[in-house]
């Protein structure tokens, strides 16, 4: 995206939000579908793909590595179909130029894993936000698997050049942080290694890579490990089989209209076909504890994932204490949860947010600042964020979004219910994960100008 031109936006309090909407496809599954399709010989088709900037950068990178990817016509129910003709495990071609992942940590970390198992050398780069984010955590296990970092910015950051392994080595790996990206990078590199690659997670993180690998015919087993963890074992060098992937609606995007419906008095909104994979629904658990009226209608299976229509009604909320063990299942939802907490009665304590410091921005600081400039009493104690809810915040703030889509959307949702309007400096990055956000919110009755 063109970060040189900022597009400010203002959200104002208005009438209740009403309607039935479907948010775009899940970002995590979209990246993975493209990468696994690129590692598969034959035609993989994907419907419901998120056509956001982050995922489009991954598609471009997979093309540069030799996959053929096209967006064709309309499917039976009118949706776009993405067709991928991949190169096979370990079969990437030498890219002609640096791979640009824009704003996307998921895209670059997963692609590093996939490239680590091919005998090619590739340079990975991204925008100013992505260049600040830690890559060492992914490079460490990939180097153990035989990949070599030929060049990198300070601390192993982007831009960096990785030489994939000619003969990748399978490893047993215990990630030092809870991260689905890290787990996925190791599993994707493990595809090209002979024998078993094992990842032992202390806290289970989103399992889309595991589910999709199985869907593409790989042998992968995931078992409980410890109190909250998983032990995942992948049999390397499978012949991946082309698959059809239906991407369900992204719960992390649904979080924004859900929040708006809860805090704008009199609202009632239905979010269609939202993925309810239990490793992604920490926000729904927390909102119920806060007293939210949330109903899951028509629970069903869509493309191997659980989905439901979520009915949300505005109502009184109370402050809660959110345990650190819940963080992996709602890691992207803290900025919007902090906004919701500022409309509740009483204090909300969000525990164990250290990983928020290394997201698209330092999200812990950016979330606290967003609330503070809108008159909310907020504190950071260690890795916890404490929000004092007083029913309705004053608003009136100018929010700096720091190239972070989720800070931008959270601040706008706040302005739909705060006493005074909330303005953000730049709405451009919203398109990384939620193209059409502004139109979708306006269709519900939101005042965004
Ligand atoms: C993602 C994992 C999470 C999340 C990100 C998407 C994924 O990051 O924040 O938006 O698709 O694997 P971490 O793995 O760094 O926690």
Short mmCIF file of C-alpha atoms and ligand atoms in Angstrom, two decimals:
data_model
loop_
_atom_site.label_atom_id
_atom_site.label_comp_id
_atom_site.label_asym_id
_atom_site.label_seq_id
_atom_site.Cartn_x
_atom_site.Cartn_y
_atom_site.Cartn_z
CA UNK A 1 0.00 0.00 0.00
CA UNK A 2 1.04 3.61 -0.51
CA UNK A 3 2.03 4.73 2.97
CA UNK A 4 3.13 8.14 1.67
CA UNK A 5 -0.48 9.37 1.56
CA UNK A 6 -2.37 9.31 4.87
CA UNK A 7 -6.14 9.19 4.90
CA UNK A 8 -7.55 10.41 8.22
CA UNK A 9 -11.04 9.34 9.26
CA UNK A 10 -13.47 10.36 11.99
CA UNK A 11 -16.08 8.24 13.80
CA UNK A 12 -19.12 9.88 15.44
CA UNK A 13 -21.88 8.72 17.75
CA UNK A 14 -25.17 8.09 15.94
CA UNK A 15 -28.21 5.87 15.76
CA UNK A 16 -28.23 2.16 16.74
CA UNK A 17 -26.40 -0.25 14.39
CA UNK A 18 -28.65 -2.75 12.64
CA UNK A 19 -28.15 -5.40 9.99
CA UNK A 20 -26.66 -8.65 8.85
CA UNK A 21 -23.15 -8.71 7.38
CA UNK A 22 -20.34 -11.07 6.51
CA UNK A 23 -16.78 -9.99 7.15
CA UNK A 24 -14.00 -11.03 4.71
CA UNK A 25 -12.15 -14.35 4.79
CA UNK A 26 -9.77 -15.34 7.54
CA UNK A 27 -6.32 -13.84 7.13
CA UNK A 28 -4.44 -16.74 8.72
CA UNK A 29 -6.11 -19.38 6.56
CA UNK A 30 -5.75 -17.24 3.42
CA UNK A 31 -1.95 -16.95 3.75
CA UNK A 32 -1.66 -20.68 4.46
CA UNK A 33 -3.90 -21.73 1.56
CA UNK A 34 -1.71 -19.79 -0.89
CA UNK A 35 1.55 -21.13 0.52
CA UNK A 36 0.38 -24.75 0.68
CA UNK A 37 -1.14 -24.46 -2.80
CA UNK A 38 2.26 -23.20 -4.00
CA UNK A 39 3.94 -26.28 -2.47
CA UNK A 40 1.52 -28.67 -4.21
CA UNK A 41 1.72 -30.00 -7.74
CA UNK A 42 -1.66 -29.69 -9.49
CA UNK A 43 -4.51 -27.23 -9.12
CA UNK A 44 -5.62 -26.00 -5.71
CA UNK A 45 -8.73 -23.81 -5.64
CA UNK A 46 -9.55 -21.32 -2.91
CA UNK A 47 -12.87 -19.58 -2.33
CA UNK A 48 -13.47 -16.84 0.21
CA UNK A 49 -9.80 -15.78 0.10
CA UNK A 50 -9.14 -12.54 1.94
CA UNK A 51 -8.20 -10.06 -0.77
CA UNK A 52 -6.43 -7.74 1.66
CA UNK A 53 -3.01 -6.20 1.08
CA UNK A 54 -1.22 -8.65 3.40
CA UNK A 55 -2.51 -11.73 1.59
CA UNK A 56 -1.91 -10.17 -1.83
CA UNK A 57 1.75 -9.75 -0.91
CA UNK A 58 1.93 -13.46 -0.07
CA UNK A 59 0.32 -14.31 -3.43
CA UNK A 60 2.92 -12.15 -5.21
CA UNK A 61 5.75 -13.83 -3.28
CA UNK A 62 4.47 -17.31 -4.18
CA UNK A 63 4.35 -16.24 -7.84
CA UNK A 64 7.93 -14.98 -7.61
CA UNK A 65 8.90 -18.42 -6.24
CA UNK A 66 7.41 -20.18 -9.25
CA UNK A 67 3.74 -20.85 -8.47
CA UNK A 68 1.05 -19.87 -10.98
CA UNK A 69 -1.77 -18.06 -9.23
CA UNK A 70 -4.81 -16.53 -10.86
CA UNK A 71 -8.09 -15.10 -9.71
CA UNK A 72 -10.82 -16.42 -11.94
CA UNK A 73 -14.52 -15.73 -12.50
CA UNK A 74 -17.30 -16.34 -10.08
CA UNK A 75 -18.12 -19.55 -8.21
CA UNK A 76 -21.61 -21.08 -7.88
CA UNK A 77 -22.69 -18.58 -5.23
CA UNK A 78 -21.00 -15.63 -6.90
CA UNK A 79 -17.67 -15.73 -5.09
CA UNK A 80 -14.23 -15.35 -6.67
CA UNK A 81 -12.14 -18.48 -7.17
CA UNK A 82 -8.37 -18.39 -6.77
CA UNK A 83 -6.52 -21.11 -8.71
CA UNK A 84 -3.02 -22.10 -7.69
CA UNK A 85 -0.67 -24.36 -9.64
CA UNK A 86 2.19 -25.13 -7.30
CA UNK A 87 5.72 -26.41 -7.68
CA UNK A 88 5.81 -29.21 -5.09
CA UNK A 89 7.57 -29.48 -1.72
CA UNK A 90 11.17 -28.22 -2.03
CA UNK A 91 10.48 -27.06 -5.60
CA UNK A 92 10.57 -23.26 -5.36
CA UNK A 93 12.34 -21.40 -8.17
CA UNK A 94 15.01 -18.80 -7.55
CA UNK A 95 13.16 -15.45 -7.29
CA UNK A 96 14.42 -12.70 -9.58
CA UNK A 97 14.00 -9.89 -7.05
CA UNK A 98 13.45 -9.30 -3.31
CA UNK A 99 10.12 -10.60 -1.97
CA UNK A 100 8.06 -7.74 -0.50
CA UNK A 101 5.68 -8.73 2.31
CA UNK A 102 4.36 -5.22 2.95
CA UNK A 103 2.95 -4.98 6.50
CA UNK A 104 2.54 -8.73 7.05
CA UNK A 105 4.34 -10.62 9.80
CA UNK A 106 2.39 -13.78 9.04
CA UNK A 107 3.23 -13.69 5.33
CA UNK A 108 6.95 -13.22 5.83
CA UNK A 109 7.39 -15.68 8.70
CA UNK A 110 5.46 -18.47 6.99
CA UNK A 111 7.26 -17.86 3.70
CA UNK A 112 10.64 -17.95 5.48
CA UNK A 113 9.72 -21.43 6.68
CA UNK A 114 8.60 -22.57 3.24
CA UNK A 115 11.73 -21.18 1.54
CA UNK A 116 14.00 -22.72 4.21
CA UNK A 117 13.16 -26.14 2.76
CA UNK A 118 14.01 -25.27 -0.87
CA UNK A 119 17.52 -24.96 -2.34
CA UNK A 120 17.01 -21.32 -3.35
CA UNK A 121 18.23 -18.00 -1.99
CA UNK A 122 15.66 -15.26 -1.42
CA UNK A 123 15.66 -11.76 0.03
CA UNK A 124 12.69 -10.88 2.27
CA UNK A 125 11.58 -7.32 2.87
CA UNK A 126 8.60 -5.31 4.06
CA UNK A 127 7.37 -1.85 5.05
CA UNK A 128 8.74 0.30 7.88
CA UNK A 129 6.52 -1.48 10.46
CA UNK A 130 7.55 -4.98 9.33
CA UNK A 131 11.24 -3.98 9.26
CA UNK A 132 11.00 -3.29 13.02
CA UNK A 133 9.56 -6.69 13.91
CA UNK A 134 11.59 -9.60 15.29
CA UNK A 135 12.58 -12.33 12.81
CA UNK A 136 15.35 -13.95 14.93
CA UNK A 137 12.74 -16.13 16.61
CA UNK A 138 11.98 -17.77 13.25
CA UNK A 139 15.55 -17.79 11.93
CA UNK A 140 16.89 -19.71 14.95
CA UNK A 141 14.97 -22.96 14.29
CA UNK A 142 15.29 -22.57 10.51
CA UNK A 143 19.09 -22.39 10.87
CA UNK A 144 18.98 -25.56 12.95
CA UNK A 145 17.13 -27.13 10.03
CA UNK A 146 19.96 -26.22 7.65
CA UNK A 147 18.93 -22.83 6.22
CA UNK A 148 21.53 -20.02 6.26
CA UNK A 149 21.04 -16.33 6.86
CA UNK A 150 23.37 -14.67 4.35
CA UNK A 151 22.52 -11.11 5.27
CA UNK A 152 20.13 -9.33 7.63
CA UNK A 153 19.54 -5.98 9.28
CA UNK A 154 20.40 -5.53 12.94
CA UNK A 155 19.05 -8.29 15.20
CA UNK A 156 18.14 -10.50 12.22
CA UNK A 157 15.46 -8.07 11.04
CA UNK A 158 14.31 -7.34 7.47
CA UNK A 159 15.60 -6.92 4.87
CA UNK A 160 17.21 -10.35 5.13
CA UNK A 161 18.52 -12.95 2.72
CA UNK A 162 17.93 -16.63 3.42
CA UNK A 163 19.54 -19.54 1.67
CA UNK A 164 17.25 -22.54 1.86
CA UNK A 165 18.64 -25.94 2.84
CA UNK A 166 19.55 -28.43 0.11
CA UNK A 167 19.07 -31.26 2.62
CA UNK A 168 16.78 -29.95 5.38
CA UNK A 169 17.15 -31.54 8.81
CA UNK A 170 14.05 -32.52 10.83
CA UNK A 171 14.07 -31.16 14.40
CA UNK A 172 12.18 -31.35 17.67
CA UNK A 173 11.39 -27.75 18.56
CA UNK A 174 9.93 -26.07 21.63
CA UNK A 175 9.11 -22.46 20.73
CA UNK A 176 10.24 -20.00 23.42
CA UNK A 177 7.12 -17.86 22.79
CA UNK A 178 3.51 -18.78 22.02
CA UNK A 179 3.35 -18.08 18.31
CA UNK A 180 1.40 -19.80 15.56
CA UNK A 181 3.66 -18.10 13.03
CA UNK A 182 6.76 -19.63 14.56
CA UNK A 183 5.18 -23.07 14.81
CA UNK A 184 4.00 -22.82 11.21
CA UNK A 185 7.39 -21.72 9.87
CA UNK A 186 9.01 -24.81 11.40
CA UNK A 187 6.29 -27.14 10.10
CA UNK A 188 6.52 -25.67 6.59
CA UNK A 189 10.31 -26.14 6.58
CA UNK A 190 9.76 -29.64 7.98
CA UNK A 191 7.73 -30.55 4.91
CA UNK A 192 10.96 -30.82 2.92
CA UNK A 193 12.92 -32.70 5.61
CA UNK A 194 13.09 -36.50 5.77
CA UNK A 195 11.55 -38.06 8.89
CA UNK A 196 9.59 -36.37 11.62
CA UNK A 197 9.57 -32.70 12.54
CA UNK A 198 8.02 -32.08 15.96
CA UNK A 199 6.84 -28.84 17.56
CA UNK A 200 5.98 -28.87 21.27
CA UNK A 201 3.92 -25.85 22.26
CA UNK A 202 3.50 -24.90 25.94
CA UNK A 203 0.27 -23.05 25.04
CA UNK A 204 -1.80 -24.21 22.07
CA UNK A 205 -1.96 -21.57 19.32
CA UNK A 206 -4.20 -21.41 16.25
CA UNK A 207 -4.02 -24.77 14.44
CA UNK A 208 -4.83 -23.75 10.87
CA UNK A 209 -1.48 -24.94 9.51
CA UNK A 210 -1.99 -28.37 11.02
CA UNK A 211 -5.56 -28.64 9.75
CA UNK A 212 -4.67 -27.49 6.25
CA UNK A 213 -1.61 -29.75 6.03
CA UNK A 214 -3.90 -32.67 6.80
CA UNK A 215 -6.38 -31.38 4.22
CA UNK A 216 -3.57 -31.38 1.61
CA UNK A 217 -2.76 -35.01 2.48
CA UNK A 218 0.25 -34.65 4.82
CA UNK A 219 0.61 -36.99 7.79
CA UNK A 220 0.43 -34.79 10.85
CA UNK A 221 -0.63 -35.67 14.38
CA UNK A 222 -1.43 -33.22 17.16
CA UNK A 223 -1.76 -34.42 20.76
CA UNK A 224 -2.36 -32.59 24.02
CA UNK A 225 0.85 -31.84 25.93
CA UNK A 226 1.03 -30.43 29.47
CA UNK A 227 -1.84 -28.33 30.80
CA UNK A 228 -2.51 -26.07 27.80
CA UNK A 229 -0.07 -27.31 25.15
CA UNK A 230 0.20 -29.49 22.06
CA UNK A 231 2.77 -31.83 20.59
CA UNK A 232 2.61 -31.74 16.80
CA UNK A 233 4.44 -34.24 14.64
CA UNK A 234 4.73 -33.95 10.88
CA UNK A 235 5.99 -36.70 8.60
CA UNK A 236 8.29 -34.98 6.10
CA UNK A 237 8.49 -35.22 2.31
CA UNK A 238 4.83 -35.91 1.62
CA UNK A 239 3.38 -35.71 -1.86
CA UNK A 240 0.87 -32.94 -1.16
CA UNK A 241 -2.41 -33.40 -3.00
CA UNK A 242 -4.19 -30.44 -4.56
CA UNK A 243 -7.15 -29.39 -2.45
CA UNK A 244 -10.21 -27.18 -2.38
CA UNK A 245 -10.10 -24.64 0.40
CA UNK A 246 -13.14 -22.64 1.55
CA UNK A 247 -11.96 -19.78 3.75
CA UNK A 248 -14.43 -18.92 6.54
CA UNK A 249 -15.08 -15.37 7.79
CA UNK A 250 -12.30 -14.00 9.99
CA UNK A 251 -13.20 -13.85 13.70
CA UNK A 252 -10.50 -11.22 14.24
CA UNK A 253 -12.24 -8.94 11.72
CA UNK A 254 -15.70 -9.81 13.06
CA UNK A 255 -14.47 -8.54 16.45
CA UNK A 256 -14.87 -4.91 15.27
CA UNK A 257 -18.55 -4.95 14.25
CA UNK A 258 -19.24 -7.19 17.27
CA UNK A 259 -17.70 -4.56 19.54
CA UNK A 260 -19.58 -1.74 17.84
CA UNK A 261 -22.89 -3.58 18.25
CA UNK A 262 -22.19 -4.12 21.95
CA UNK A 263 -21.35 -0.50 22.79
CA UNK A 264 -23.69 1.52 20.55
CA UNK A 265 -26.94 1.55 22.57
CA UNK A 266 -29.94 -0.15 20.95
CA UNK A 267 -27.87 -2.05 18.33
CA UNK A 268 -28.57 -5.55 17.06
CA UNK A 269 -26.29 -7.07 14.43
CA UNK A 270 -25.78 -10.53 12.96
CA UNK A 271 -22.33 -11.55 11.71
CA UNK A 272 -22.67 -14.38 9.22
CA UNK A 273 -20.57 -17.54 9.14
CA UNK A 274 -17.84 -16.44 11.55
CA UNK A 275 -15.19 -19.06 12.24
CA UNK A 276 -15.55 -20.34 15.83
CA UNK A 277 -12.41 -22.49 16.02
CA UNK A 278 -11.88 -22.66 19.83
CA UNK A 279 -8.26 -21.51 19.41
CA UNK A 280 -9.63 -18.21 18.05
CA UNK A 281 -12.58 -17.48 20.32
CA UNK A 282 -11.00 -16.11 23.49
CA UNK A 283 -12.73 -12.80 22.81
CA UNK A 284 -16.19 -14.39 22.79
CA UNK A 285 -15.43 -16.15 26.10
CA UNK A 286 -14.30 -12.86 27.62
CA UNK A 287 -17.28 -10.89 26.32
CA UNK A 288 -19.66 -13.44 27.83
CA UNK A 289 -17.88 -13.05 31.17
CA UNK A 290 -18.44 -9.30 30.84
CA UNK A 291 -22.16 -9.94 30.46
CA UNK A 292 -22.50 -9.54 26.68
CA UNK A 293 -25.54 -10.88 24.86
CA UNK A 294 -23.98 -13.05 22.15
CA UNK A 295 -25.68 -15.96 20.49
CA UNK A 296 -24.19 -18.52 18.15
CA UNK A 297 -26.89 -19.44 15.63
CA UNK A 298 -26.76 -22.19 13.02
CA UNK A 299 -23.52 -23.79 14.17
CA UNK A 300 -22.04 -25.76 11.30
CA UNK A 301 -18.86 -26.92 9.60
CA UNK A 302 -17.45 -24.96 6.66
CA UNK A 303 -14.36 -26.28 4.88
CA UNK A 304 -13.14 -28.14 7.97
CA UNK A 305 -13.66 -25.24 10.39
CA UNK A 306 -16.53 -24.62 12.81
CA UNK A 307 -18.61 -21.56 11.92
CA UNK A 308 -21.73 -19.88 13.31
CA UNK A 309 -23.85 -16.79 12.73
CA UNK A 310 -23.23 -14.52 15.69
CA UNK A 311 -26.11 -12.42 16.97
CA UNK A 312 -24.97 -9.47 19.06
CA UNK A 313 -27.12 -7.04 21.08
CA UNK A 314 -26.00 -3.93 22.90
CA UNK A 315 -26.16 -4.09 26.68
CA UNK A 316 -24.49 -3.27 29.98
CA UNK A 317 -21.03 -4.77 30.51
CA UNK A 318 -18.87 -5.20 33.59
CA UNK A 319 -15.10 -5.24 34.02
CA UNK A 320 -13.31 -8.61 34.22
CA UNK A 321 -9.89 -10.15 34.84
CA UNK A 322 -8.62 -11.91 31.69
CA UNK A 323 -6.01 -14.63 32.39
CA UNK A 324 -2.70 -14.72 30.49
CA UNK A 325 -3.43 -18.31 29.42
CA UNK A 326 -6.22 -16.98 27.19
CA UNK A 327 -3.88 -14.73 25.19
CA UNK A 328 -3.07 -17.12 22.32
CA UNK A 329 -6.78 -17.54 21.51
CA UNK A 330 -7.38 -13.77 21.29
CA UNK A 331 -3.96 -12.30 20.63
CA UNK A 332 -5.19 -9.91 17.91
CA UNK A 333 -8.30 -8.83 19.83
CA UNK A 334 -6.75 -6.88 22.72
CA UNK A 335 -7.00 -3.38 21.20
CA UNK A 336 -10.72 -3.80 20.54
CA UNK A 337 -11.29 -5.56 23.88
CA UNK A 338 -9.61 -2.62 25.63
CA UNK A 339 -12.07 -0.30 23.86
CA UNK A 340 -15.02 -2.45 24.95
CA UNK A 341 -13.64 -2.49 28.51
CA UNK A 342 -13.64 1.32 28.56
CA UNK A 343 -17.45 1.18 28.07
CA UNK A 344 -17.94 -1.37 30.87
CA UNK A 345 -18.50 -0.61 34.55
CA UNK A 346 -15.39 -1.24 36.63
CA UNK A 347 -11.80 -2.25 35.98
CA UNK A 348 -10.71 -4.78 33.38
CA UNK A 349 -7.28 -6.34 33.72
CA UNK A 350 -5.77 -7.93 30.61
CA UNK A 351 -2.87 -10.13 31.66
CA UNK A 352 0.25 -11.39 29.94
CA UNK A 353 0.37 -9.08 26.90
CA UNK A 354 4.13 -9.19 26.24
CA UNK A 355 3.63 -10.40 22.66
CA UNK A 356 1.60 -7.26 21.87
CA UNK A 357 4.82 -5.25 22.01
CA UNK A 358 6.01 -6.88 18.76
CA UNK A 359 2.89 -6.70 16.59
CA UNK A 360 2.33 -4.29 13.68
CA UNK A 361 3.08 -1.60 16.28
CA UNK A 362 3.93 -1.78 19.97
CA UNK A 363 0.26 -2.55 20.49
CA UNK A 364 0.42 -2.42 24.24
CA UNK A 365 1.63 1.18 24.20
CA UNK A 366 -0.54 2.14 21.20
CA UNK A 367 -3.68 0.73 22.85
CA UNK A 368 -2.98 2.57 26.11
CA UNK A 369 -2.33 5.83 24.21
CA UNK A 370 -5.51 5.40 22.14
CA UNK A 371 -7.58 5.13 25.31
CA UNK A 372 -5.73 7.89 27.17
CA UNK A 373 -6.26 10.53 24.46
CA UNK A 374 -9.96 9.70 24.69
CA UNK A 375 -10.18 10.35 28.41
CA UNK A 376 -9.96 6.77 29.67
CA UNK A 377 -7.94 5.96 32.77
CA UNK A 378 -5.51 3.24 31.79
CA UNK A 379 -2.30 1.74 33.20
CA UNK A 380 0.38 -0.70 32.09
CA UNK A 381 1.73 -2.80 34.97
CA UNK A 382 4.43 -5.18 33.80
CA UNK A 383 2.82 -7.01 30.88
CA UNK A 384 -0.76 -6.27 32.00
CA UNK A 385 -3.09 -3.55 30.77
CA UNK A 386 -5.66 -2.18 33.21
CA UNK A 387 -8.61 -0.24 31.85
CA UNK A 388 -10.99 1.67 34.13
CA UNK A 389 -14.45 1.41 32.62
CA UNK A 390 -16.89 4.22 33.37
CA UNK A 391 -19.81 3.44 31.07
CA UNK A 392 -19.10 5.93 28.30
CA UNK A 393 -15.68 7.46 27.55
CA UNK A 394 -15.33 11.10 26.68
CA UNK A 395 -13.70 10.52 23.28
CA UNK A 396 -12.60 13.57 21.31
CA UNK A 397 -9.10 12.17 20.80
CA UNK A 398 -6.74 12.24 17.84
CA UNK A 399 -5.37 8.71 17.60
CA UNK A 400 -1.98 7.86 16.10
CA UNK A 401 -2.31 4.47 14.41
CA UNK A 402 1.42 3.64 13.90
CA UNK A 403 0.79 1.71 10.62
CA UNK A 404 -1.40 -0.69 12.61
CA UNK A 405 -4.75 -1.74 11.11
CA UNK A 406 -6.16 -3.01 14.38
CA UNK A 407 -5.41 0.20 16.28
CA UNK A 408 -7.12 2.11 13.45
CA UNK A 409 -10.29 -0.02 13.53
CA UNK A 410 -10.45 -0.15 17.34
CA UNK A 411 -10.23 3.64 17.59
CA UNK A 412 -12.97 4.14 14.99
CA UNK A 413 -15.28 1.71 16.80
CA UNK A 414 -14.68 3.67 20.00
CA UNK A 415 -15.75 6.89 18.29
CA UNK A 416 -19.10 5.33 17.29
CA UNK A 417 -20.18 5.33 20.93
CA UNK A 418 -17.98 7.79 22.84
CA UNK A 419 -19.35 11.18 23.93
CA UNK A 420 -17.27 13.07 21.34
CA UNK A 421 -15.93 11.97 17.91
CA UNK A 422 -12.66 10.05 17.57
CA UNK A 423 -10.29 10.82 14.71
CA UNK A 424 -7.51 8.59 13.39
CA UNK A 425 -4.48 9.88 11.50
CA UNK A 426 -4.54 7.16 8.82
CA UNK A 427 -7.15 4.61 7.74
CA UNK A 428 -5.05 3.23 4.85
CA UNK A 429 -3.65 0.23 6.72
CA UNK A 430 -7.13 -1.14 7.44
CA UNK A 431 -6.94 -2.64 3.93
CA UNK A 432 -4.17 -5.00 5.09
CA UNK A 433 -6.72 -7.22 6.85
CA UNK A 434 -10.21 -5.84 6.33
CA UNK A 435 -10.81 -4.29 2.91
CA UNK A 436 -14.32 -2.85 2.85
CA UNK A 437 -14.36 -2.16 6.61
CA UNK A 438 -15.63 1.39 6.26
CA UNK A 439 -18.42 0.45 3.81
CA UNK A 440 -19.45 -2.56 5.93
CA UNK A 441 -19.66 -0.42 9.07
CA UNK A 442 -21.59 2.29 7.22
CA UNK A 443 -24.04 -0.37 5.95
CA UNK A 444 -24.82 -1.05 9.63
CA UNK A 445 -25.44 2.65 10.19
CA UNK A 446 -22.02 3.81 11.43
CA UNK A 447 -21.10 7.47 10.98
CA UNK A 448 -17.58 7.40 9.52
CA UNK A 449 -16.36 10.37 7.49
C1 LIG B 1 -1.07 -15.39 13.14
C2 LIG B 1 -0.53 -15.56 14.39
C3 LIG B 1 -0.47 -14.48 15.39
C4 LIG B 1 -1.37 -13.31 15.04
C5 LIG B 1 -1.31 -12.95 13.58
C6 LIG B 1 -1.70 -14.13 12.73
C7 LIG B 1 -1.04 -16.53 12.21
O1 LIG B 1 0.86 -14.01 15.48
O2 LIG B 1 -1.06 -12.18 15.82
O3 LIG B 1 -2.17 -11.88 13.27
O4 LIG B 1 -1.73 -16.49 11.18
O5 LIG B 1 -0.32 -17.50 12.49
P1 LIG B 1 1.95 -14.77 16.41
O6 LIG B 1 2.15 -16.12 15.88
O7 LIG B 1 3.20 -13.94 16.30
O8 LIG B 1 1.37 -14.71 17.79
#
